[in-house]
mmCIF file of C-alpha atoms in Angstrom:
data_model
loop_
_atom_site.group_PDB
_atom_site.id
_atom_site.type_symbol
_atom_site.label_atom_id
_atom_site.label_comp_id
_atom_site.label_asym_id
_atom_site.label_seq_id
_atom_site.Cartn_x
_atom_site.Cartn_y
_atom_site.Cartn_z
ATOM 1 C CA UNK U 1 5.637 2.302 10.749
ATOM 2 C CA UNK U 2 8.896 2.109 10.157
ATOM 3 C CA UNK U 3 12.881 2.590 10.972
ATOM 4 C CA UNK U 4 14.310 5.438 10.778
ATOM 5 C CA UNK U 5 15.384 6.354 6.815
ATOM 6 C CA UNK U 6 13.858 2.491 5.796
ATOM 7 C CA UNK U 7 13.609 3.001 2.007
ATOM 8 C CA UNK U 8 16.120 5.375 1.564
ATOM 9 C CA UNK U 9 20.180 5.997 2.726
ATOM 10 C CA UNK U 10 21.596 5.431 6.056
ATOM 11 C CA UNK U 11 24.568 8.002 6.943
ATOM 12 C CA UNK U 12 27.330 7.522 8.897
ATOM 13 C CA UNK U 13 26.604 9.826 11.645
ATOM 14 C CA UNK U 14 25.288 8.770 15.009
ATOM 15 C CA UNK U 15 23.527 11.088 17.152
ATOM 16 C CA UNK U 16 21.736 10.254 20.338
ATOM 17 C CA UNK U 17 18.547 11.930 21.229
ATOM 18 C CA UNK U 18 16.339 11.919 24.173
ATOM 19 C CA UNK U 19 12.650 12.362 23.909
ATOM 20 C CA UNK U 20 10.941 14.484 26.830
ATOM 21 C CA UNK U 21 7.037 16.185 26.697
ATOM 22 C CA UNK U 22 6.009 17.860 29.793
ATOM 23 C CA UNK U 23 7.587 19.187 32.944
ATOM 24 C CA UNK U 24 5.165 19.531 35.764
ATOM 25 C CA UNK U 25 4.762 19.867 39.453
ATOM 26 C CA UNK U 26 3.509 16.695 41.404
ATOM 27 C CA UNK U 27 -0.269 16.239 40.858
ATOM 28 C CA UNK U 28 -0.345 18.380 37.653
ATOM 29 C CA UNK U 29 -0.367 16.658 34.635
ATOM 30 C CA UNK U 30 -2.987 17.779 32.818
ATOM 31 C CA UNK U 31 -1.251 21.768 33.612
ATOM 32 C CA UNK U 32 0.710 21.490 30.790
ATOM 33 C CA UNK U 33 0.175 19.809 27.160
ATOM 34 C CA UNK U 34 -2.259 17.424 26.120
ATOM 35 C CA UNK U 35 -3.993 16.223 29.068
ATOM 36 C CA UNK U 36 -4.970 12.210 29.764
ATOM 37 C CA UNK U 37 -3.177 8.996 31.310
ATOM 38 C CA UNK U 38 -2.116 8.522 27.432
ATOM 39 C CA UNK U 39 -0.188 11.786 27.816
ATOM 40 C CA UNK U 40 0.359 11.740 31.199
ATOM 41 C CA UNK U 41 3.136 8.453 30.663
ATOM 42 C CA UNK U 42 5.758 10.969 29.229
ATOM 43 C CA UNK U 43 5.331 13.879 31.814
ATOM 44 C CA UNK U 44 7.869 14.060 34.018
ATOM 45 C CA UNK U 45 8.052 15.472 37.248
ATOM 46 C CA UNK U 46 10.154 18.698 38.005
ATOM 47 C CA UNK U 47 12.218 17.409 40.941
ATOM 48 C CA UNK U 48 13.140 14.212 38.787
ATOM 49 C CA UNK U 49 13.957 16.291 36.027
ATOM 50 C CA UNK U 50 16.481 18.051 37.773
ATOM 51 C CA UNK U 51 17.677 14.623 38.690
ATOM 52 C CA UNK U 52 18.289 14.027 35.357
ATOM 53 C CA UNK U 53 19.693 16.637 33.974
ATOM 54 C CA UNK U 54 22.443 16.295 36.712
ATOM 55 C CA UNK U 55 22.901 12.873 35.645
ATOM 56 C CA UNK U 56 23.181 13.152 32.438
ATOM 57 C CA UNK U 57 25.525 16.169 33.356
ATOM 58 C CA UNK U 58 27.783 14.023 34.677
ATOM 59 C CA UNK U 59 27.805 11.013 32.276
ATOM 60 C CA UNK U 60 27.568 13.139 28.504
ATOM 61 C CA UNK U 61 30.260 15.134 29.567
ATOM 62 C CA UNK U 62 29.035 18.576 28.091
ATOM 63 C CA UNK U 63 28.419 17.104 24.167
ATOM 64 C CA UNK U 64 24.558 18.054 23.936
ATOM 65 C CA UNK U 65 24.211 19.887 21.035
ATOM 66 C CA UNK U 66 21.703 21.096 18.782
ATOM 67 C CA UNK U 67 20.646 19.489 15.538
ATOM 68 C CA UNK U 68 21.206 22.210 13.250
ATOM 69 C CA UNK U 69 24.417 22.614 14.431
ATOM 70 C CA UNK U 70 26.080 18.679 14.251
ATOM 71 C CA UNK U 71 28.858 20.224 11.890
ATOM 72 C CA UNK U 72 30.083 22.500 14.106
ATOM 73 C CA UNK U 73 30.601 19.247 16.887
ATOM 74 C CA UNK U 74 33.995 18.628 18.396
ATOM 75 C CA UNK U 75 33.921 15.648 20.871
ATOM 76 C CA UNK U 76 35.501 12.198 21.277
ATOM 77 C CA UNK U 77 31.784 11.126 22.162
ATOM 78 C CA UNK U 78 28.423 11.153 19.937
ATOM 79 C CA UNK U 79 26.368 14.590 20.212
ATOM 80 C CA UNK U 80 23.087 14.209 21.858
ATOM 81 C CA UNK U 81 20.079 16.528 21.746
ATOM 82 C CA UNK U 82 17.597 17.333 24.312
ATOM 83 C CA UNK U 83 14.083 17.228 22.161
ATOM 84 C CA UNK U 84 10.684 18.382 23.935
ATOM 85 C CA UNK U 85 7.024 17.017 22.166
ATOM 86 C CA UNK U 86 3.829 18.798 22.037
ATOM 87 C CA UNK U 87 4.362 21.936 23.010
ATOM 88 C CA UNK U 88 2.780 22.273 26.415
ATOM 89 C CA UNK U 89 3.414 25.564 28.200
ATOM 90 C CA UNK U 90 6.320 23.981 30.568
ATOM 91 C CA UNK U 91 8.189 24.334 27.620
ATOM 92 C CA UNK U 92 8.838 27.862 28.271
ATOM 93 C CA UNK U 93 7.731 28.152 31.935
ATOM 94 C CA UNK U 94 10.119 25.339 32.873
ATOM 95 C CA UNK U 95 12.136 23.394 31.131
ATOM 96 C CA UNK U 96 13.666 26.103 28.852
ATOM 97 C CA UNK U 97 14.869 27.138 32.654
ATOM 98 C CA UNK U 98 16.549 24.360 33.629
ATOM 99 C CA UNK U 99 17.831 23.398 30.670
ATOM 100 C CA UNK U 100 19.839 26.744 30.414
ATOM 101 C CA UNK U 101 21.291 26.881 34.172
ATOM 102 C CA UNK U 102 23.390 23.420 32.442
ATOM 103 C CA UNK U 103 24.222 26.026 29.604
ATOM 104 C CA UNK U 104 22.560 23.883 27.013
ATOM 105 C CA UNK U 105 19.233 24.541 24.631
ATOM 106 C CA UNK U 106 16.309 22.228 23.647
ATOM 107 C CA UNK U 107 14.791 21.475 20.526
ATOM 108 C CA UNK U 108 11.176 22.310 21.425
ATOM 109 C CA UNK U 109 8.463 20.767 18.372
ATOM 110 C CA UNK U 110 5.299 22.405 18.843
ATOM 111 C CA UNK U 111 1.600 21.430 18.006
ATOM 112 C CA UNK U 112 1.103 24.163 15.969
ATOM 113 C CA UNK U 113 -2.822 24.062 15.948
ATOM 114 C CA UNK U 114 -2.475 24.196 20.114
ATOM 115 C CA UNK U 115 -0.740 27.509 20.092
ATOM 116 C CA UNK U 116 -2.102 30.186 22.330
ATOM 117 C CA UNK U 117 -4.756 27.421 23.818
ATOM 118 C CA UNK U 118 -5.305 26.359 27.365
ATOM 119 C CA UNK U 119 -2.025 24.215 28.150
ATOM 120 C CA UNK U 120 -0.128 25.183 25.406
ATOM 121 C CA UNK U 121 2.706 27.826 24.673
ATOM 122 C CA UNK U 122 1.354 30.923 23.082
ATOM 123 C CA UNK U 123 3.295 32.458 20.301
ATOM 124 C CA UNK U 124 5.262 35.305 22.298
ATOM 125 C CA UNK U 125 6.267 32.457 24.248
ATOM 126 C CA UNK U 126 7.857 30.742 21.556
ATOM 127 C CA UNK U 127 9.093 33.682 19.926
ATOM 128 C CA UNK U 128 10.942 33.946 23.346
ATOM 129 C CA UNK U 129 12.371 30.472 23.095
ATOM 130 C CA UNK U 130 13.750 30.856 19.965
ATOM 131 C CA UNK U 131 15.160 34.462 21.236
ATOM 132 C CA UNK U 132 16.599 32.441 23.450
ATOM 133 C CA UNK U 133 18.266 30.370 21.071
ATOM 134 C CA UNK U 134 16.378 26.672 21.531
ATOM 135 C CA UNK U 135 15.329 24.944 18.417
ATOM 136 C CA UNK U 136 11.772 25.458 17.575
ATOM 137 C CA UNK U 137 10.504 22.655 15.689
ATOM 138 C CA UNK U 138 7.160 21.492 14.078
ATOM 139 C CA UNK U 139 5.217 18.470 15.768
ATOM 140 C CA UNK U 140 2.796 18.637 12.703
ATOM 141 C CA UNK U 141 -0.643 21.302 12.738
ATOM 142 C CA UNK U 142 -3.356 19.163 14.357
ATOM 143 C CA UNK U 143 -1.437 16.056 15.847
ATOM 144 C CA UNK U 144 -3.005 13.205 13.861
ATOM 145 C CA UNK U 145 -3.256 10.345 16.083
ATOM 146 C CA UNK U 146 -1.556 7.861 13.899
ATOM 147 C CA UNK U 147 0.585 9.969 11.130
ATOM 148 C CA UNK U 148 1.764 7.195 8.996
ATOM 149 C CA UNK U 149 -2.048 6.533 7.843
ATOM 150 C CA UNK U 150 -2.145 10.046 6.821
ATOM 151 C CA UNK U 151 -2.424 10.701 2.863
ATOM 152 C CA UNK U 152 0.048 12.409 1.677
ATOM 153 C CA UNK U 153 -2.355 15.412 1.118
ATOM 154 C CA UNK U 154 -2.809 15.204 4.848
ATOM 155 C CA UNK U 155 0.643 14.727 5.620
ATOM 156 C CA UNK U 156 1.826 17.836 3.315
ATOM 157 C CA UNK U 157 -1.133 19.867 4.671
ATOM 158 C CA UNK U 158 0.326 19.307 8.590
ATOM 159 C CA UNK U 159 3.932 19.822 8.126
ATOM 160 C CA UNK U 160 3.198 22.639 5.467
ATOM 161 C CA UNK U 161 0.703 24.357 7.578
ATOM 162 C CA UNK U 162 2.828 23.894 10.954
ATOM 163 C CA UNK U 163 6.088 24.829 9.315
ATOM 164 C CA UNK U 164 4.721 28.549 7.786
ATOM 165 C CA UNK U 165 2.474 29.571 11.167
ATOM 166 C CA UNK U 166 5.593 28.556 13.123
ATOM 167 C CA UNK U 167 8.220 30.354 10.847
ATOM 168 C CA UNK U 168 5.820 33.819 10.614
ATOM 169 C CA UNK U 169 6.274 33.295 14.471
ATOM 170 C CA UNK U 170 10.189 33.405 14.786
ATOM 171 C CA UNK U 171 11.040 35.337 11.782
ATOM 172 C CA UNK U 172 12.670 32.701 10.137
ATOM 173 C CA UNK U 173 12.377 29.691 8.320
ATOM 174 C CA UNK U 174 11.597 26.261 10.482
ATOM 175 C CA UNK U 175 14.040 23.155 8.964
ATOM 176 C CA UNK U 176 13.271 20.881 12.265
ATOM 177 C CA UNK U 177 10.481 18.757 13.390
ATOM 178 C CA UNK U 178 9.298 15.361 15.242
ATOM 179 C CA UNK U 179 6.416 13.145 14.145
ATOM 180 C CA UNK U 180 3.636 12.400 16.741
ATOM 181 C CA UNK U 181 2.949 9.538 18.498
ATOM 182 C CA UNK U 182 5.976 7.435 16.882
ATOM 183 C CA UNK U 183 3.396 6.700 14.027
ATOM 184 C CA UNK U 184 6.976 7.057 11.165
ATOM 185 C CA UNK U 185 7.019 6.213 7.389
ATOM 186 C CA UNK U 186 9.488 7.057 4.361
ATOM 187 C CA UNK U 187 5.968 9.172 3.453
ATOM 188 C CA UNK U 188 5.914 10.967 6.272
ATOM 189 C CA UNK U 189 9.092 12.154 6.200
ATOM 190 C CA UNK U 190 9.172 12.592 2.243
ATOM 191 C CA UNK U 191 6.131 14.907 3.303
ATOM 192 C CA UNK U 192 8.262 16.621 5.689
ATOM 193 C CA UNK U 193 10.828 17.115 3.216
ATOM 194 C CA UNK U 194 8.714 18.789 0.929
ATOM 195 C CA UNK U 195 7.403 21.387 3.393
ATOM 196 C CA UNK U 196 11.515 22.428 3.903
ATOM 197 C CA UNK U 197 11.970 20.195 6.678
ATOM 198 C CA UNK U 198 15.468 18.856 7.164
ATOM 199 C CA UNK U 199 16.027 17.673 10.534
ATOM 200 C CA UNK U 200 13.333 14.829 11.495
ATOM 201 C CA UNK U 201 13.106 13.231 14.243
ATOM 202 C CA UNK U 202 11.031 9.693 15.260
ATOM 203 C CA UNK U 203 10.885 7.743 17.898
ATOM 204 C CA UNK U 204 12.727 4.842 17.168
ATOM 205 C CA UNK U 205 15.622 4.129 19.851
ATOM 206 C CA UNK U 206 18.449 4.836 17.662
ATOM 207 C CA UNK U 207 22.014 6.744 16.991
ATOM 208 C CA UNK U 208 22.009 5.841 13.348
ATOM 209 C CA UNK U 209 20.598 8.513 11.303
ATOM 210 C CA UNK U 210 18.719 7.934 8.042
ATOM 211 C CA UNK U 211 18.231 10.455 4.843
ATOM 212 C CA UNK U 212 14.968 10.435 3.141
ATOM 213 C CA UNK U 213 15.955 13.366 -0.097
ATOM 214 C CA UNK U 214 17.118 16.129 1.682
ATOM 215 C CA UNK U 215 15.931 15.177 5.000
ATOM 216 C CA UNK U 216 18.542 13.739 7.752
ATOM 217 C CA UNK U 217 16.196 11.460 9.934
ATOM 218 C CA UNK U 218 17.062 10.803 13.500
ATOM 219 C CA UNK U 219 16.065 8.270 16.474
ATOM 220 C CA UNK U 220 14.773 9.049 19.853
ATOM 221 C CA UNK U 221 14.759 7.181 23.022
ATOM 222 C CA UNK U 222 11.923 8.298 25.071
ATOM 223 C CA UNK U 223 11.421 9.006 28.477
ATOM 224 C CA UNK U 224 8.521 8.412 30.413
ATOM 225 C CA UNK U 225 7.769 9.605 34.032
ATOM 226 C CA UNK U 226 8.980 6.809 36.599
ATOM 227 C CA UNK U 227 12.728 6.339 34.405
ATOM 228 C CA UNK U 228 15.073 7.163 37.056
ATOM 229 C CA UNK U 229 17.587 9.365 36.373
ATOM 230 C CA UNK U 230 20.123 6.732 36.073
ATOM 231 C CA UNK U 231 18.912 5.497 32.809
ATOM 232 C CA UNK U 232 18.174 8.965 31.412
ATOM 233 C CA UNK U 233 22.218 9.009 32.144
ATOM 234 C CA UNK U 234 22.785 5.863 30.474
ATOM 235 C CA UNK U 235 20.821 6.746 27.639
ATOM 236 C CA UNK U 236 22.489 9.918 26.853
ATOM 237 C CA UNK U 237 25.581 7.965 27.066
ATOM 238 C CA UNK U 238 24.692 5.387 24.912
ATOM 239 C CA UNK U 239 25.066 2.777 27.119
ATOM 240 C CA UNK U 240 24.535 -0.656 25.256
ATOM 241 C CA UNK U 241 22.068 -2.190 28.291
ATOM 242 C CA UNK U 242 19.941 0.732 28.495
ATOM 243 C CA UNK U 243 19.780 1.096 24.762
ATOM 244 C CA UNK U 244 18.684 -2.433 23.959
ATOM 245 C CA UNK U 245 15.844 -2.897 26.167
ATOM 246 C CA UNK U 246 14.420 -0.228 24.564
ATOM 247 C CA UNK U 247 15.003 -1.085 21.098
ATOM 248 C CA UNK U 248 13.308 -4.887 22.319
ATOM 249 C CA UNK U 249 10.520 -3.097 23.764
ATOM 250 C CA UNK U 250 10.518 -0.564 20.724
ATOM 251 C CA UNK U 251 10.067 -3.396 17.696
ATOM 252 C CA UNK U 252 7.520 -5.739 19.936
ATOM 253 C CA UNK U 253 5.013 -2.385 20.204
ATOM 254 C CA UNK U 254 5.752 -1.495 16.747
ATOM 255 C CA UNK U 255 4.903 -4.983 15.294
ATOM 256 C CA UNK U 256 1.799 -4.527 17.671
ATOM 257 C CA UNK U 257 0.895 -0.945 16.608
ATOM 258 C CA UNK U 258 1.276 -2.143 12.688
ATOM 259 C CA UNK U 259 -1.504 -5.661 12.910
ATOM 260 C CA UNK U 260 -3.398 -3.600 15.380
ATOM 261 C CA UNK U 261 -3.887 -0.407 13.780
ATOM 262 C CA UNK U 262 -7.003 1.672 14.960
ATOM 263 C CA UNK U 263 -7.850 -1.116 17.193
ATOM 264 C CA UNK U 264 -4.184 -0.721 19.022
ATOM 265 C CA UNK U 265 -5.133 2.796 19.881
ATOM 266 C CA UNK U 266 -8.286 2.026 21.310
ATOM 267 C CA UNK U 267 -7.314 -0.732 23.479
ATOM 268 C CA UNK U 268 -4.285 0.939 24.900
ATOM 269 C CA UNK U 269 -6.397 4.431 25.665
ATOM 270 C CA UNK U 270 -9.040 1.537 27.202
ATOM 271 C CA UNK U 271 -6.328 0.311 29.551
ATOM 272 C CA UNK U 272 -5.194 3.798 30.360
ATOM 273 C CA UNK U 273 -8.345 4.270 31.665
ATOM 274 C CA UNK U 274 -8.463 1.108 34.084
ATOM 275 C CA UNK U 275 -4.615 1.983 34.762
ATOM 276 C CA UNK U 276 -3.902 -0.944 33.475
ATOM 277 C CA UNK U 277 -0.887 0.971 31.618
ATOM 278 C CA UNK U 278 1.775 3.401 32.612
ATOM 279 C CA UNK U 279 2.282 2.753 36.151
ATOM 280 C CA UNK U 280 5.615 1.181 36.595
ATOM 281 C CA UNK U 281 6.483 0.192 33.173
ATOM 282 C CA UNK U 282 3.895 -1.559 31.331
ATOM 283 C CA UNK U 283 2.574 -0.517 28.042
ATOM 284 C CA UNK U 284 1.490 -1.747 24.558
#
């Protein structure tokens, strides 16, 4: 794993992102997207999400944007996008809802293997999204566990794959995606590049903005289920606090993800299993 753009340029631009999955009713987790404690960290309750959408409301004064359109920004502030992984089916049953009634759009990346299966968007429904006008994005073909030990065979054969079903699907041609499981490397998003992809985005807690070619690379902070909606605010903000403890906690699991490799994986799904992880802000 690495930063976002390490081995190639860093731009000047800053843009902050915040990193969603799943909206779902209380006691449904496994309703929408991949189901699983693993997966069930980074869905988010309905009523809270409404939380913090008002929040952030309120504290980004009306500057989220969408990626493809950063040259059209005009604000004193940094843009910020609202980004959705997996492609579970609250996508378009909820959040693409509440999203709008704050007049903004999502960029929505979407398992593209998943489509049409229990859990996950089917492809009217992201025709409809796009229709809409929210970003529909690629979150790679079969969701590889850990990308960045993909070969680059592998890697071109998700984001190619992804990139044409999803573009047949909205009539045009896909430029944005989001690599799973924050598993990032300069190959992964050289990869990306190569299947047309210009827009990536990773999941390091960042405003600065890499290129890799062609390819403008972008930082995430991600939210997982108990953040209240005060820090979603700060986030979006780009409030210093907020942003450094999750840049600490960001580098200390990605020096643990990089010794650990294969055996990282299976000890944190082991722990999710005990609930050992995930319920109040511990996690490898």
């Amino acid at each position: 794993m690495e930063a976002a753009g390490a081995g190639e340029g860093e731009t000047m631009m800053r843009v902050i992102s915040l990193m969603y999955h799943d909206v779902v009713d209380r006691g449904a987790q496994d309703a929408s997207g991949f189901a699983g404690p693993e997966a069930g960290i980074y869905k988010i309750e309905r009523r809270r999400f409404e939380e913090h959408l008002k929040a952030i409301d309120g504290a980004a004064h009306g500057l989220c944007t969408k990626v493809t359109e950063l040259s059209n920004h005009r604000g004193n502030g940094a843009p910020f996008c609202m980004t959705f992984d997996d492609g579970g089916e609250s996508a378009a049953t909820v959040a693409a809802d509440m999203l709008e009634k704050h007049g903004w759009r999502g960029h929505f990346f979407i398992t593209a293997g998943r489509i049409g299966t229990a859990g996950f968007v089917s492809a009217a429904q992201v025709r409809e999204l796009h229709d809409r006008g929210h970003v529909i994005g690629s979150h790679s073909y079969s969701h590889p566990t850990r990308m960045s030990a993909c070969t680059k065979e592998q890697l071109c054969e998700e984001w190619g794959r992804s990139v044409e079903m999803l573009s047949e699907i909205v009539g045009g041609r896909v430029t944005v995606a989001s690599v799973c499981g924050g598993y990032y490397s300069t190959a992964v998003a050289r990869a990306a590049e190569e299947a047309g992809i210009r827009f990536l985005f990773n999941s390091e807690p960042t405003s600065r903005c890499g290129k890799v070619g062609e390819c403008l690379v972008l930082g995430r902070c991600t939210i997982k289920h108990w953040m209240p909606a005060s820090v979603a605010a700060a986030l979006a903000r780009g409030r210093m606090m907020e942003s450094l403890k999750q840049r600490v906690l960001w580098e200390a699991k990605k020096v643990t993800k990089m010794v650990g490799g294969k055996a990282y994986v299976k000890l944190s799904r082991a722990l999710l299993r005990k609930g050992k992880m995930g319920a109040g802000g511990g996690e490898l």
